[in-house]
Structures are given as structure tokens and as C-alpha cells.
Amino acid sequence: MTFTLAIVGRPNVGKSTLFNRLVGKKLALVDDRPGVTRDRREGEAHLGDLAFRIVDTAGLEEADAASLEGRMRAQTETAIGDADAILFIIDARVGLTPTDRAFAALVRRAAKPTILVANKSEGRGGEAGTLEAFALGLGTPIPLSAEHGEGLSDLYDAICDAL
Ligand code: GDP
Ligand code: MG
């Protein structure tokens, strides 16, 4: 069986870092500047004995703030529409932002199986942000560190449960 998972979230939460970790190649550009990934990127992800298609979403590199949000939203909506399940990421070190809440509303409206990930949780630095994430109404947040590869077995369990 194969399925498509879309990675969704505001810029800079670590979507491309997680994409690269699951695909095992640096197909997605990781950058400190928010929204640096230009296009959506797809790859074949492997996690334990699972293999699936994964889609990285992003904003745009140079756009004025007003159109940026609209275009990010359009791209995210397309990716959500094409996906069998959604992996929604927040930055657990920052906690929830208004943009997280706006993206979460799109995800809830899609009514697809959703996995909520609280990224940047290495070293317990994300505990407060992880607790905040319960308020998104997307289920129990999974603490993860895409950069350090922590929490991947919990992610595996969550993907299995979502399908
Ligand atoms: P995207 O905009 O959501 O695709 O985010 P990126 O993957 O480009 O990452 C944005 C920034 O967060 C980069 O500086 C990454 O190195 C950093 N980052 C990603 N994952 C983690 C993590 O697990 N822990 C920490 N501390 N930083 C991370
Ligand atoms: Mg990115």
C-alpha cells in the first residue's frame, strides 16, 4: 500500500528538515529565512518498514507580505487536497503563533487524518510549546526533533494509527 503525506505548517518550523530526514537526501532547501522553499517538493519517504510519498510545502522566497500569505495558503490547500494524511508541524520552542492557528484551521477543515508534530523538542526545550499545541484541536502533539532525529519512533506509531 502506498499513501501520500503532506507536511504542512508555517515557515521556519522545520518542515524541510523533516522532509530531508524522511527522504534521506537533501532534496528540500533548509534555511533560516522563513519561507525559503520555493516550490512544493515530493520524495519517497522511509520510516521503519513504512514507505510513502511525502510532499514538502512552503511559502515563497520574495513576495510582499500580503500576497505571500495568500500564495502560501493556496499551495498548502493544494497539497492538503492531494494528500491522504497531513503532518502538521509547529515549533515547540516558539509555541503557537497566529499563523499556526490559521494553518491549523485549514487543516481541520480538510477533515483528513492528521498527525500533529511539535518540532525542535530536543533537550526538553519544547515542553511548554508542546502543551500549547493541544489547543489546536488536532490531537495529541508528538514531540520531535527533525534536526537531531529524536521522536521518530513515536512519529512512526502516529502514522500507523492515522492510516
Ligand atoms: P521550514 O521553513 O518549515 O521548511 O523550516 P526548515 O526545515 O527550513 O528549518 C528552519 C530552521 O529551523 C532551520 O534553521 C533548521 O535548521 C531549524 N530546525 C529544523 N528542525 C529543527 C529541530 O528539530 N531543532 C532545532 N533546534 N532546529 C531545527
Ligand atoms: Mg521549507
PDB file of C-alpha atoms and ligand atoms in Angstrom:
ATOM      1  CA  MET A   1       0.000   0.000   0.000  1.00  0.00           C
ATOM      2  CA  THR A   2       1.245   3.475  -0.689  1.00  0.00           C
ATOM      3  CA  PHE A   3      -0.031   6.793   0.554  1.00  0.00           C
ATOM      4  CA  THR A   4       0.799  10.479   0.386  1.00  0.00           C
ATOM      5  CA  LEU A   5       1.628  12.555   3.432  1.00  0.00           C
ATOM      6  CA  ALA A   6       1.717  16.351   3.145  1.00  0.00           C
ATOM      7  CA  ILE A   7       3.953  18.281   5.566  1.00  0.00           C
ATOM      8  CA  VAL A   8       2.144  21.480   6.473  1.00  0.00           C
ATOM      9  CA  GLY A   9       2.937  24.401   8.759  1.00  0.00           C
ATOM     10  CA  ARG A  10       4.060  27.998   8.774  1.00  0.00           C
ATOM     11  CA  PRO A  11       7.569  28.919   7.567  1.00  0.00           C
ATOM     12  CA  ASN A  12      10.567  28.020   9.717  1.00  0.00           C
ATOM     13  CA  VAL A  13       9.036  25.259  11.849  1.00  0.00           C
ATOM     14  CA  GLY A  14      11.292  22.600  10.278  1.00  0.00           C
ATOM     15  CA  LYS A  15       9.156  21.112   7.504  1.00  0.00           C
ATOM     16  CA  SER A  16      12.040  20.802   5.038  1.00  0.00           C
ATOM     17  CA  THR A  17      14.354  19.414   7.723  1.00  0.00           C
ATOM     18  CA  LEU A  18      11.861  16.648   8.469  1.00  0.00           C
ATOM     19  CA  PHE A  19      11.293  16.057   4.756  1.00  0.00           C
ATOM     20  CA  ASN A  20      15.032  15.642   4.204  1.00  0.00           C
ATOM     21  CA  ARG A  21      15.331  13.295   7.157  1.00  0.00           C
ATOM     22  CA  LEU A  22      12.493  11.058   5.946  1.00  0.00           C
ATOM     23  CA  VAL A  23      13.601  11.070   2.324  1.00  0.00           C
ATOM     24  CA  GLY A  24      17.228  10.614   3.292  1.00  0.00           C
ATOM     25  CA  LYS A  25      18.521  13.123   0.785  1.00  0.00           C
ATOM     26  CA  LYS A  26      18.786  16.869   0.828  1.00  0.00           C
ATOM     27  CA  LEU A  27      16.037  17.414  -1.688  1.00  0.00           C
ATOM     28  CA  ALA A  28      14.494  20.296   0.187  1.00  0.00           C
ATOM     29  CA  LEU A  29      16.300  23.506   0.927  1.00  0.00           C
ATOM     30  CA  VAL A  30      16.643  24.293   4.622  1.00  0.00           C
ATOM     31  CA  ASP A  31      17.245  27.875   5.533  1.00  0.00           C
ATOM     32  CA  ASP A  32      16.897  30.198   8.492  1.00  0.00           C
ATOM     33  CA  ARG A  33      14.948  32.645   6.406  1.00  0.00           C
ATOM     34  CA  PRO A  34      11.240  31.896   6.641  1.00  0.00           C
ATOM     35  CA  GLY A  35       9.622  30.617   3.501  1.00  0.00           C
ATOM     36  CA  VAL A  36      12.787  29.844   1.623  1.00  0.00           C
ATOM     37  CA  THR A  37      11.464  26.724  -0.067  1.00  0.00           C
ATOM     38  CA  ARG A  38      10.052  27.926  -3.352  1.00  0.00           C
ATOM     39  CA  ASP A  39       8.036  25.034  -4.608  1.00  0.00           C
ATOM     40  CA  ARG A  40       6.431  22.062  -3.161  1.00  0.00           C
ATOM     41  CA  ARG A  41       8.792  19.109  -3.290  1.00  0.00           C
ATOM     42  CA  GLU A  42       7.993  15.434  -3.301  1.00  0.00           C
ATOM     43  CA  GLY A  43      10.001  12.405  -2.407  1.00  0.00           C
ATOM     44  CA  GLU A  44       9.791   8.803  -1.297  1.00  0.00           C
ATOM     45  CA  ALA A  45       9.978   8.635   2.475  1.00  0.00           C
ATOM     46  CA  HIS A  46      11.104   5.690   4.584  1.00  0.00           C
ATOM     47  CA  LEU A  47      10.371   5.293   8.258  1.00  0.00           C
ATOM     48  CA  GLY A  48      10.814   1.864   9.800  1.00  0.00           C
ATOM     49  CA  ASP A  49       9.040  -0.540   7.477  1.00  0.00           C
ATOM     50  CA  LEU A  50       6.838   2.209   6.010  1.00  0.00           C
ATOM     51  CA  ALA A  51       7.433   3.682   2.575  1.00  0.00           C
ATOM     52  CA  PHE A  52       5.254   6.519   1.354  1.00  0.00           C
ATOM     53  CA  ARG A  53       5.137   9.617  -0.796  1.00  0.00           C
ATOM     54  CA  ILE A  54       5.845  12.823   1.061  1.00  0.00           C
ATOM     55  CA  VAL A  55       5.213  16.410  -0.011  1.00  0.00           C
ATOM     56  CA  ASP A  56       7.035  19.390   1.475  1.00  0.00           C
ATOM     57  CA  THR A  57       5.191  22.695   1.300  1.00  0.00           C
ATOM     58  CA  ALA A  58       6.483  26.196   1.688  1.00  0.00           C
ATOM     59  CA  GLY A  59       5.981  29.808   1.118  1.00  0.00           C
ATOM     60  CA  LEU A  60       7.713  31.944  -1.427  1.00  0.00           C
ATOM     61  CA  GLU A  61      11.123  33.476  -1.267  1.00  0.00           C
ATOM     62  CA  GLU A  62      10.325  37.001  -2.256  1.00  0.00           C
ATOM     63  CA  ALA A  63       6.887  38.406  -2.128  1.00  0.00           C
ATOM     64  CA  ASP A  64       5.295  41.207  -0.270  1.00  0.00           C
ATOM     65  CA  ALA A  65       3.716  40.163   2.963  1.00  0.00           C
ATOM     66  CA  ALA A  66       0.147  40.437   1.723  1.00  0.00           C
ATOM     67  CA  SER A  67       0.496  38.176  -1.313  1.00  0.00           C
ATOM     68  CA  LEU A  68       2.886  35.848   0.478  1.00  0.00           C
ATOM     69  CA  GLU A  69       0.240  34.676   2.858  1.00  0.00           C
ATOM     70  CA  GLY A  70      -2.308  34.139   0.113  1.00  0.00           C
ATOM     71  CA  ARG A  71       0.082  32.149  -2.053  1.00  0.00           C
ATOM     72  CA  MET A  72       1.325  30.041   0.817  1.00  0.00           C
ATOM     73  CA  ARG A  73      -2.229  29.318   1.680  1.00  0.00           C
ATOM     74  CA  ALA A  74      -3.087  28.298  -1.891  1.00  0.00           C
ATOM     75  CA  GLN A  75      -0.088  25.993  -2.107  1.00  0.00           C
ATOM     76  CA  THR A  76      -0.896  24.439   1.232  1.00  0.00           C
ATOM     77  CA  GLU A  77      -4.521  23.886   0.271  1.00  0.00           C
ATOM     78  CA  THR A  78      -3.475  22.088  -2.921  1.00  0.00           C
ATOM     79  CA  ALA A  79      -1.071  19.842  -1.020  1.00  0.00           C
ATOM     80  CA  ILE A  80      -3.729  19.066   1.580  1.00  0.00           C
ATOM     81  CA  GLY A  81      -6.223  18.228  -1.142  1.00  0.00           C
ATOM     82  CA  ASP A  82      -3.830  15.763  -2.774  1.00  0.00           C
ATOM     83  CA  ALA A  83      -2.759  14.072   0.460  1.00  0.00           C
ATOM     84  CA  ASP A  84      -4.127  11.014   2.236  1.00  0.00           C
ATOM     85  CA  ALA A  85      -2.877  12.319   5.556  1.00  0.00           C
ATOM     86  CA  ILE A  86      -1.411  15.554   6.889  1.00  0.00           C
ATOM     87  CA  LEU A  87       1.597  16.067   9.092  1.00  0.00           C
ATOM     88  CA  PHE A  88       1.143  19.439  10.755  1.00  0.00           C
ATOM     89  CA  ILE A  89       4.227  20.935  12.381  1.00  0.00           C
ATOM     90  CA  ILE A  90       4.664  23.630  14.991  1.00  0.00           C
ATOM     91  CA  ASP A  91       7.877  24.991  16.510  1.00  0.00           C
ATOM     92  CA  ALA A  92       7.724  23.799  20.123  1.00  0.00           C
ATOM     93  CA  ARG A  93      10.409  26.298  21.161  1.00  0.00           C
ATOM     94  CA  VAL A  94       8.384  29.248  19.921  1.00  0.00           C
ATOM     95  CA  GLY A  95       4.942  27.964  20.885  1.00  0.00           C
ATOM     96  CA  LEU A  96       1.775  28.748  18.955  1.00  0.00           C
ATOM     97  CA  THR A  97       1.585  31.810  16.740  1.00  0.00           C
ATOM     98  CA  PRO A  98      -1.436  33.326  14.974  1.00  0.00           C
ATOM     99  CA  THR A  99      -0.103  31.867  11.721  1.00  0.00           C
ATOM    100  CA  ASP A 100      -0.013  28.384  13.258  1.00  0.00           C
ATOM    101  CA  ARG A 101      -3.646  28.817  14.228  1.00  0.00           C
ATOM    102  CA  ALA A 102      -4.573  29.967  10.709  1.00  0.00           C
ATOM    103  CA  PHE A 103      -2.876  26.975   9.085  1.00  0.00           C
ATOM    104  CA  ALA A 104      -4.413  24.644  11.665  1.00  0.00           C
ATOM    105  CA  ALA A 105      -7.861  25.927  10.716  1.00  0.00           C
ATOM    106  CA  LEU A 106      -7.213  24.926   7.087  1.00  0.00           C
ATOM    107  CA  VAL A 107      -6.089  21.504   8.220  1.00  0.00           C
ATOM    108  CA  ARG A 108      -9.118  20.949  10.461  1.00  0.00           C
ATOM    109  CA  ARG A 109     -11.413  21.925   7.607  1.00  0.00           C
ATOM    110  CA  ALA A 110      -9.832  19.269   5.375  1.00  0.00           C
ATOM    111  CA  ALA A 111     -11.034  16.582   7.806  1.00  0.00           C
ATOM    112  CA  LYS A 112      -8.216  14.214   6.854  1.00  0.00           C
ATOM    113  CA  PRO A 113      -6.146  12.067   9.189  1.00  0.00           C
ATOM    114  CA  THR A 114      -3.694  14.471  10.802  1.00  0.00           C
ATOM    115  CA  ILE A 115      -0.524  13.973  12.796  1.00  0.00           C
ATOM    116  CA  LEU A 116       0.490  16.921  14.955  1.00  0.00           C
ATOM    117  CA  VAL A 117       4.234  17.295  15.460  1.00  0.00           C
ATOM    118  CA  ALA A 118       5.901  19.640  17.982  1.00  0.00           C
ATOM    119  CA  ASN A 119       9.310  20.034  16.355  1.00  0.00           C
ATOM    120  CA  LYS A 120      12.539  21.381  17.860  1.00  0.00           C
ATOM    121  CA  SER A 121      11.789  19.387  21.030  1.00  0.00           C
ATOM    122  CA  GLU A 122      15.322  18.130  21.610  1.00  0.00           C
ATOM    123  CA  GLY A 123      16.641  18.564  25.122  1.00  0.00           C
ATOM    124  CA  ARG A 124      13.158  19.124  26.584  1.00  0.00           C
ATOM    125  CA  GLY A 125      13.254  22.666  25.222  1.00  0.00           C
ATOM    126  CA  GLY A 126       9.823  22.248  23.706  1.00  0.00           C
ATOM    127  CA  GLU A 127       7.681  21.098  26.596  1.00  0.00           C
ATOM    128  CA  ALA A 128       5.685  24.326  27.028  1.00  0.00           C
ATOM    129  CA  GLY A 129       5.113  24.661  23.275  1.00  0.00           C
ATOM    130  CA  THR A 130       4.075  21.025  23.024  1.00  0.00           C
ATOM    131  CA  LEU A 131       1.433  21.533  25.716  1.00  0.00           C
ATOM    132  CA  GLU A 132       0.163  24.668  23.938  1.00  0.00           C
ATOM    133  CA  ALA A 133      -0.300  22.629  20.771  1.00  0.00           C
ATOM    134  CA  PHE A 134      -3.154  20.636  22.317  1.00  0.00           C
ATOM    135  CA  ALA A 135      -5.245  23.784  21.797  1.00  0.00           C
ATOM    136  CA  LEU A 136      -5.100  23.376  18.010  1.00  0.00           C
ATOM    137  CA  GLY A 137      -7.684  20.607  18.135  1.00  0.00           C
ATOM    138  CA  LEU A 138      -5.545  18.321  16.011  1.00  0.00           C
ATOM    139  CA  GLY A 139      -4.970  15.620  18.580  1.00  0.00           C
ATOM    140  CA  THR A 140      -2.022  14.828  20.790  1.00  0.00           C
ATOM    141  CA  PRO A 141       1.190  16.575  19.731  1.00  0.00           C
ATOM    142  CA  ILE A 142       4.221  14.370  19.186  1.00  0.00           C
ATOM    143  CA  PRO A 143       7.488  15.894  20.429  1.00  0.00           C
ATOM    144  CA  LEU A 144      10.102  15.523  17.725  1.00  0.00           C
ATOM    145  CA  SER A 145      13.466  16.852  16.715  1.00  0.00           C
ATOM    146  CA  ALA A 146      13.771  16.702  12.954  1.00  0.00           C
ATOM    147  CA  GLU A 147      17.287  18.055  13.182  1.00  0.00           C
ATOM    148  CA  HIS A 148      18.511  15.549  15.754  1.00  0.00           C
ATOM    149  CA  GLY A 149      16.339  12.627  14.712  1.00  0.00           C
ATOM    150  CA  GLU A 150      14.546  12.289  18.048  1.00  0.00           C
ATOM    151  CA  GLY A 151      10.951  11.118  18.391  1.00  0.00           C
ATOM    152  CA  LEU A 152      10.885   9.222  15.120  1.00  0.00           C
ATOM    153  CA  SER A 153       9.524   6.000  16.628  1.00  0.00           C
ATOM    154  CA  ASP A 154       6.603   7.969  18.104  1.00  0.00           C
ATOM    155  CA  LEU A 155       6.093   9.501  14.673  1.00  0.00           C
ATOM    156  CA  TYR A 156       6.071   6.002  13.191  1.00  0.00           C
ATOM    157  CA  ASP A 157       3.366   4.914  15.655  1.00  0.00           C
ATOM    158  CA  ALA A 158       1.310   8.029  14.915  1.00  0.00           C
ATOM    159  CA  ILE A 159       1.464   7.474  11.152  1.00  0.00           C
ATOM    160  CA  CYS A 160       0.366   3.853  11.609  1.00  0.00           C
ATOM    161  CA  ASP A 161      -2.529   4.983  13.824  1.00  0.00           C
ATOM    162  CA  ALA A 162      -3.580   7.707  11.365  1.00  0.00           C
ATOM    163  CA  LEU A 163      -3.944   5.322   8.427  1.00  0.00           C
TER     164      LEU A 163
HETATM  165  P1  GDP B   1      10.590  25.170   7.018  1.00  0.00           P
HETATM  166  O1  GDP B   1      10.557  26.608   6.616  1.00  0.00           O
HETATM  167  O2  GDP B   1       9.370  24.809   7.843  1.00  0.00           O
HETATM  168  O3  GDP B   1      10.809  24.235   5.876  1.00  0.00           O
HETATM  169  O4  GDP B   1      11.822  25.003   8.038  1.00  0.00           O
HETATM  170  P2  GDP B   1      13.313  24.490   7.743  1.00  0.00           P
HETATM  171  O5  GDP B   1      13.347  22.992   7.654  1.00  0.00           O
HETATM  172  O6  GDP B   1      13.874  25.250   6.602  1.00  0.00           O
HETATM  173  O7  GDP B   1      14.024  24.861   9.132  1.00  0.00           O
HETATM  174  C1  GDP B   1      14.009  26.182   9.622  1.00  0.00           C
HETATM  175  C2  GDP B   1      15.086  26.335  10.676  1.00  0.00           C
HETATM  176  O8  GDP B   1      14.788  25.514  11.807  1.00  0.00           O
HETATM  177  C3  GDP B   1      16.470  25.898  10.205  1.00  0.00           C
HETATM  178  O9  GDP B   1      17.424  26.776  10.787  1.00  0.00           O
HETATM  179  C4  GDP B   1      16.608  24.492  10.773  1.00  0.00           C
HETATM  180  O10 GDP B   1      17.962  24.130  10.983  1.00  0.00           O
HETATM  181  C5  GDP B   1      15.880  24.653  12.094  1.00  0.00           C
HETATM  182  N1  GDP B   1      15.366  23.356  12.599  1.00  0.00           N
HETATM  183  C6  GDP B   1      14.695  22.408  11.922  1.00  0.00           C
HETATM  184  N2  GDP B   1      14.426  21.342  12.701  1.00  0.00           N
HETATM  185  C7  GDP B   1      14.927  21.623  13.929  1.00  0.00           C
HETATM  186  C8  GDP B   1      14.954  20.901  15.177  1.00  0.00           C
HETATM  187  O11 GDP B   1      14.496  19.776  15.322  1.00  0.00           O
HETATM  188  N3  GDP B   1      15.548  21.551  16.219  1.00  0.00           N
HETATM  189  C9  GDP B   1      16.090  22.808  16.116  1.00  0.00           C
HETATM  190  N4  GDP B   1      16.625  23.347  17.199  1.00  0.00           N
HETATM  191  N5  GDP B   1      16.094  23.497  14.950  1.00  0.00           N
HETATM  192  C10 GDP B   1      15.522  22.909  13.865  1.00  0.00           C
HETATM  193 MG    MG B   2      10.961  24.617   3.861  1.00  0.00          MG
END
